Tab-separated table of C-alpha atoms in Angstrom:
chain	number	residue	atom	x	y	z
A	955	MET	CA	0.000	0.000	0.000
A	956	ILE	CA	1.087	3.571	-0.717
A	957	TYR	CA	0.039	6.460	1.521
A	958	LEU	CA	-0.582	9.962	0.172
A	959	SER	CA	-1.163	13.079	2.279
A	960	ARG	CA	-2.720	16.371	1.167
A	961	LYS	CA	-3.103	19.577	3.222
A	962	LEU	CA	-5.998	22.020	3.022
A	963	HIS	CA	-6.574	25.316	4.820
A	964	PHE	CA	-9.747	27.019	6.001
A	965	SER	CA	-10.804	29.590	8.557
A	966	ALA	CA	-13.867	29.440	10.785
A	967	ALA	CA	-15.323	30.845	14.009
A	968	HIS	CA	-16.912	28.981	16.897
A	969	PHE	CA	-17.537	28.920	20.629
A	970	TYR	CA	-17.855	26.102	23.168
A	971	ARG	CA	-21.046	26.063	25.230
A	972	VAL	CA	-23.617	23.621	26.558
A	973	SER	CA	-26.948	25.446	26.526
A	974	THR	CA	-28.344	23.607	29.564
A	975	TRP	CA	-25.357	24.544	31.736
A	976	SER	CA	-24.977	27.667	33.834
A	977	GLU	CA	-22.602	30.435	32.835
A	978	GLU	CA	-20.288	29.396	35.664
A	979	GLU	CA	-20.204	25.760	34.532
A	980	ASN	CA	-19.504	26.702	30.908
A	981	GLN	CA	-16.645	28.944	31.973
A	982	ARG	CA	-15.250	26.286	34.306
A	983	VAL	CA	-15.176	23.606	31.597
A	984	PHE	CA	-14.475	25.667	28.463
A	985	GLY	CA	-12.730	28.778	29.803
A	986	LEU	CA	-12.271	31.551	27.244
A	987	CYS	CA	-13.746	29.328	24.530
A	988	SER	CA	-17.186	29.711	26.156
A	989	HIS	CA	-17.474	33.412	25.220
A	990	GLN	CA	-20.716	33.617	23.224
A	991	ASN	CA	-19.428	36.130	20.680
A	992	GLY	CA	-16.972	33.473	19.567
A	993	HIS	CA	-13.405	33.321	18.369
A	994	GLY	CA	-11.729	31.846	15.294
A	995	HIS	CA	-8.864	29.822	13.883
A	996	ASN	CA	-6.905	29.201	10.717
A	997	TYR	CA	-7.360	25.440	10.490
A	998	VAL	CA	-5.057	23.057	8.643
A	999	LEU	CA	-6.539	19.724	7.569
A	1000	GLU	CA	-4.270	16.823	6.591
A	1001	VAL	CA	-6.026	14.199	4.463
A	1002	MET	CA	-4.196	10.880	4.150
A	1003	ILE	CA	-5.298	8.378	1.509
A	1004	ARG	CA	-3.923	4.884	0.929
A	1005	GLY	CA	-4.194	2.519	-1.988
A	1006	SER	CA	-2.419	0.461	-4.606
A	1007	LEU	CA	-0.288	1.977	-7.337
A	1008	ASP	CA	-1.859	2.200	-10.784
A	1009	THR	CA	0.896	0.817	-13.001
A	1010	LYS	CA	-0.333	2.747	-16.050
A	1011	SER	CA	-0.518	6.213	-14.485
A	1012	GLY	CA	2.100	5.721	-11.773
A	1013	ILE	CA	-0.203	7.208	-9.122
A	1014	VAL	CA	-2.554	5.939	-6.428
A	1015	VAL	CA	-5.090	8.703	-6.902
A	1016	ASN	CA	-5.065	11.989	-8.751
A	1017	ILE	CA	-4.426	14.932	-6.409
A	1018	THR	CA	-7.126	16.889	-8.222
A	1019	ASP	CA	-9.645	14.186	-7.294
A	1020	ILE	CA	-8.766	14.574	-3.612
A	1021	ASP	CA	-9.085	18.334	-3.920
A	1022	SER	CA	-12.402	18.204	-5.761
A	1023	VAL	CA	-13.979	16.147	-2.969
A	1024	THR	CA	-12.412	17.771	0.094
A	1025	LYS	CA	-12.406	21.372	-1.110
A	1026	LYS	CA	-16.069	21.178	-2.064
A	1027	LEU	CA	-16.971	20.031	1.448
A	1028	ILE	CA	-14.710	22.573	3.153
A	1029	GLU	CA	-15.831	25.500	1.021
A	1030	GLU	CA	-19.523	24.715	1.299
A	1031	GLU	CA	-19.692	23.880	5.004
A	1032	PHE	CA	-16.699	25.325	6.857
A	1033	ASP	CA	-14.555	28.004	5.237
A	1034	GLY	CA	-15.494	31.500	6.370
A	1035	LYS	CA	-18.350	30.206	8.522
A	1036	PHE	CA	-19.415	30.689	12.133
A	1037	LEU	CA	-20.001	27.027	12.870
A	1038	ASN	CA	-22.385	27.341	15.826
A	1039	HIS	CA	-24.738	29.552	13.807
A	1040	GLU	CA	-24.293	28.354	10.222
A	1041	HIS	CA	-23.578	24.627	10.310
A	1042	PRO	CA	-26.625	22.408	11.044
A	1043	TYR	CA	-24.594	19.737	12.823
A	1044	PHE	CA	-22.730	22.199	15.046
A	1045	GLN	CA	-25.886	24.026	15.964
A	1046	LYS	CA	-26.529	20.903	18.057
A	1047	HIS	CA	-22.968	19.740	18.854
A	1048	VAL	CA	-20.051	21.657	20.388
A	1049	PRO	CA	-17.605	22.366	17.506
A	1050	THR	CA	-14.467	21.155	19.239
A	1051	THR	CA	-11.475	20.108	17.196
A	1052	GLU	CA	-12.311	16.475	17.967
A	1053	LYS	CA	-15.925	16.774	16.808
A	1054	ILE	CA	-14.966	18.653	13.645
A	1055	VAL	CA	-12.412	16.023	12.602
A	1056	GLU	CA	-14.921	13.272	13.426
A	1057	TYR	CA	-17.585	14.971	11.312
A	1058	LEU	CA	-15.149	15.435	8.412
A	1059	TRP	CA	-14.146	11.769	8.599
A	1060	TYR	CA	-17.687	10.463	8.183
A	1061	ALA	CA	-18.407	13.037	5.480
A	1062	LEU	CA	-15.347	11.932	3.451
A	1063	VAL	CA	-14.800	8.263	4.274
A	1064	ASP	CA	-16.615	6.810	1.239
A	1065	LYS	CA	-15.884	9.585	-1.227
A	1066	PHE	CA	-12.590	8.368	-2.743
A	1067	PRO	CA	-13.067	5.633	-5.368
A	1068	ASP	CA	-10.327	3.021	-5.841
A	1069	CYS	CA	-8.532	4.098	-2.636
A	1070	GLU	CA	-9.218	4.426	1.087
A	1071	LEU	CA	-9.343	7.347	3.482
A	1072	TYR	CA	-6.764	6.360	6.088
A	1073	LYS	CA	-6.367	9.329	8.440
A	1074	LEU	CA	-7.468	12.923	9.040
A	1075	VAL	CA	-5.510	15.342	11.216
A	1076	LEU	CA	-7.031	18.726	12.021
A	1077	HIS	CA	-4.739	21.418	13.430
A	1078	GLU	CA	-6.642	24.160	15.232
A	1079	ASN	CA	-3.418	25.983	16.064
A	1080	HIS	CA	0.217	25.184	16.831
A	1081	TYR	CA	-0.716	23.826	20.261
A	1082	LEU	CA	-3.843	21.761	19.559
A	1083	SER	CA	-4.798	19.114	17.004
A	1084	ALA	CA	-7.158	16.152	16.666
A	1085	GLU	CA	-6.895	12.981	14.604
A	1086	LYS	CA	-9.380	10.398	13.317
A	1087	GLY	CA	-8.431	7.121	11.685
A	1088	LEU	CA	-9.926	3.775	10.838
A	1089	ASP	CA	-10.925	2.814	14.379
A	1090	SER	CA	-13.793	4.372	16.311
A	1091	MET	CA	-11.595	6.547	18.506
A	1092	VAL	CA	-10.516	10.166	18.133
A	1093	SER	CA	-7.203	11.411	19.496
A	1094	MET	CA	-6.420	14.912	20.703
A	1095	THR	CA	-2.878	16.280	20.997
A	1096	ARG	CA	-1.880	19.240	23.131
A	1097	LYS	CA	1.582	20.815	22.853
A	1098	TYR	CA	3.489	22.177	25.876
A	1099	HIS	CA	6.881	23.808	26.383
A	1100	PHE	CA	9.613	23.662	28.969
A	1101	CYS	CA	13.314	24.552	28.965
A	1102	ALA	CA	15.965	22.555	30.761
A	1103	ALA	CA	19.686	21.779	30.892
A	1104	HIS	CA	21.340	18.378	30.845
A	1105	ARG	CA	24.626	16.607	30.356
A	1106	LEU	CA	24.729	13.359	28.400
A	1107	HIS	CA	26.991	11.108	30.420
A	1108	SER	CA	26.621	7.482	31.469
A	1109	ASP	CA	28.445	6.143	34.540
A	1110	LEU	CA	28.382	2.742	32.840
A	1111	LEU	CA	30.719	4.005	30.113
A	1112	SER	CA	34.307	5.188	30.279
A	1113	ASP	CA	35.112	8.873	29.858
A	1114	GLU	CA	36.485	8.103	26.394
A	1115	GLU	CA	33.317	6.247	25.392
A	1116	ASN	CA	31.120	9.073	26.673
A	1117	LYS	CA	33.074	11.631	24.681
A	1118	ARG	CA	33.000	9.459	21.565
A	1119	ILE	CA	29.244	8.764	21.744
A	1120	PHE	CA	27.933	12.115	22.977
A	1121	GLY	CA	30.525	14.570	21.665
A	1122	LYS	CA	29.914	18.155	22.763
A	1123	CYS	CA	26.757	17.024	24.606
A	1124	ASN	CA	29.147	15.423	27.116
A	1125	ASN	CA	30.371	18.880	28.155
A	1126	LEU	CA	31.087	18.805	31.909
A	1127	TYR	CA	28.763	21.725	32.678
A	1128	GLY	CA	25.979	20.602	30.368
A	1129	HIS	CA	23.927	22.414	27.761
A	1130	GLY	CA	20.194	22.986	27.254
A	1131	HIS	CA	17.133	22.948	25.019
A	1132	ASN	CA	13.708	24.436	24.525
A	1133	TYR	CA	11.711	21.205	24.708
A	1134	TYR	CA	8.243	20.897	23.187
A	1135	LEU	CA	6.052	18.121	24.538
A	1136	ASP	CA	3.118	16.602	22.630
A	1137	VAL	CA	0.612	14.830	24.877
A	1138	THR	CA	-1.972	12.710	23.054
A	1139	VAL	CA	-5.119	11.341	24.680
A	1140	LYS	CA	-7.498	9.050	22.832
A	1141	GLY	CA	-11.135	8.025	23.222
A	1142	GLU	CA	-14.709	8.818	22.282
A	1143	PRO	CA	-15.566	12.555	22.368
A	1144	ASP	CA	-17.882	13.293	25.281
A	1145	ALA	CA	-21.521	13.569	24.230
A	1146	HIS	CA	-21.943	16.912	26.008
A	1147	THR	CA	-18.572	18.671	25.728
A	1148	GLY	CA	-17.354	17.215	22.425
A	1149	MET	CA	-13.911	16.700	23.965
A	1150	VAL	CA	-11.912	13.517	24.461
A	1151	MET	CA	-10.732	15.122	27.688
A	1152	ASN	CA	-11.391	18.458	29.307
A	1153	LEU	CA	-8.507	20.684	28.179
A	1154	SER	CA	-8.272	22.504	31.494
A	1155	ASP	CA	-7.969	19.176	33.328
A	1156	LEU	CA	-5.282	18.006	30.900
A	1157	ASP	CA	-3.383	21.282	31.255
A	1158	ASN	CA	-3.509	21.030	35.051
A	1159	VAL	CA	-2.163	17.469	35.077
A	1160	VAL	CA	0.675	18.194	32.644
A	1161	ASN	CA	1.593	21.388	34.468
A	1162	ASP	CA	1.576	19.744	37.910
A	1163	VAL	CA	3.258	16.463	36.933
A	1164	ILE	CA	5.679	17.509	34.185
A	1165	ILE	CA	6.193	21.249	33.665
A	1166	GLN	CA	6.808	22.162	37.291
A	1167	LYS	CA	9.196	19.217	37.636
A	1168	PHE	CA	11.294	19.854	34.502
A	1169	ASP	CA	10.972	23.523	33.532
A	1170	HIS	CA	14.084	25.634	34.218
A	1171	LYS	CA	15.822	22.652	35.810
A	1172	HIS	CA	19.088	20.799	35.294
A	1173	LEU	CA	17.881	17.294	34.538
A	1174	ASN	CA	20.965	15.541	35.924
A	1175	LEU	CA	20.946	17.463	39.195
A	1176	ASP	CA	17.373	18.561	39.962
A	1177	VAL	CA	15.014	15.765	38.874
A	1178	GLU	CA	14.729	12.808	41.235
A	1179	GLU	CA	13.386	10.431	38.548
A	1180	LEU	CA	16.526	10.994	36.450
A	1181	LYS	CA	19.070	10.900	39.265
A	1182	ASP	CA	20.566	7.547	38.283
A	1183	MET	CA	19.894	7.795	34.543
A	1184	ASN	CA	21.573	9.403	31.561
A	1185	PRO	CA	18.994	12.137	30.667
A	1186	THR	CA	18.917	11.603	26.924
A	1187	SER	CA	15.664	12.536	25.217
A	1188	ASP	CA	15.105	8.800	24.702
A	1189	VAL	CA	15.095	8.384	28.482
A	1190	LEU	CA	13.227	11.634	29.112
A	1191	VAL	CA	10.275	10.786	26.862
A	1192	MET	CA	9.998	7.376	28.555
A	1193	VAL	CA	10.023	8.913	32.042
A	1194	ILE	CA	7.456	11.553	31.060
A	1195	ASN	CA	5.227	8.839	29.635
A	1196	GLU	CA	5.471	6.848	32.871
A	1197	LEU	CA	4.691	9.902	35.004
A	1198	LEU	CA	1.641	10.869	32.942
A	1199	SER	CA	0.238	7.382	32.418
A	1200	GLY	CA	-0.578	7.142	36.109
A	1201	GLN	CA	-2.551	10.400	35.933
A	1202	LEU	CA	-4.190	10.145	32.495
A	1203	PRO	CA	-6.061	6.864	31.976
A	1204	ASN	CA	-6.704	7.666	28.300
A	1205	LEU	CA	-3.110	8.683	27.537
A	1206	TYR	CA	-2.135	7.309	24.121
A	1207	LYS	CA	1.396	8.608	23.587
A	1208	VAL	CA	3.825	11.426	24.323
A	1209	GLY	CA	6.162	13.039	21.837
A	1210	LEU	CA	9.196	15.135	22.729
A	1211	TRP	CA	10.889	17.670	20.452
A	1212	GLU	CA	14.435	18.236	21.655
A	1213	THR	CA	15.166	20.415	18.610
A	1214	GLU	CA	13.419	20.976	15.301
A	1215	LYS	CA	15.439	18.040	13.952
A	1216	ASN	CA	15.215	15.616	16.891
A	1217	TYR	CA	11.861	14.087	17.846
A	1218	PHE	CA	11.182	11.187	20.241
A	1219	GLU	CA	7.930	9.313	20.818
A	1220	CYS	CA	6.684	6.832	23.413
A	1221	PHE	CA	3.344	5.019	23.260
A	1222	THR	CA	1.514	4.206	26.485
A	1223	HIS	CA	-0.632	1.420	25.064
A	1224	GLU	CA	-2.933	0.808	22.138
A	1225	ILE	CA	-6.447	1.992	23.045
């Protein structure tokens, strides 16, 4: 099978509210997103198709065929719209990122002849995205940031081996990074809120368990969980996953960006 991905862009406005809830409850669950006048985003939709190669044309599917189907849907129902007021489905359902990507999936899933819709990823902004694939679940990813110092050095290796393997990262006094952490939870969007997990609850857990522990710290010297470990990003993403898995029952995976070039990922379990 060959997999092909295409990106589309659209802008839309929305707000998050449950009409039967009090103002206080809406603000507690949805925060600023509950403001009735709404807010907006420049969305990016990634459409991934898979199929067999046509030996005559040398393609799986014509890009223009993907565009004709997806752009028609986006332009007619989403682009330039205020979803709560103008989209029939989202007049009754909270237009969260998870619910939008779920709606798009079922609207597109049977629309590509001779190939299969494999995955949709909807980016609401740099810090929030949702994904829908072939199973019944929807995943939501939230991005966080912390900065920290570390020295790559293993007591199980000789000084020469450490220098050879880690190079300048073995510097005695250490060095540092701006780390970006992707936390992905997976499940069925809640019937009332439209969210896989309440964002404020997720933010509180990640802040309490991870950010306060690692941010502006020297990983070798200040973090108890890393005291006897070489704090590579391989180790760090594993430790972060272990710390969060005990607090987030629907945690799917964590991803750690050490730099723009270096990314590490650890799955909790298949949900």
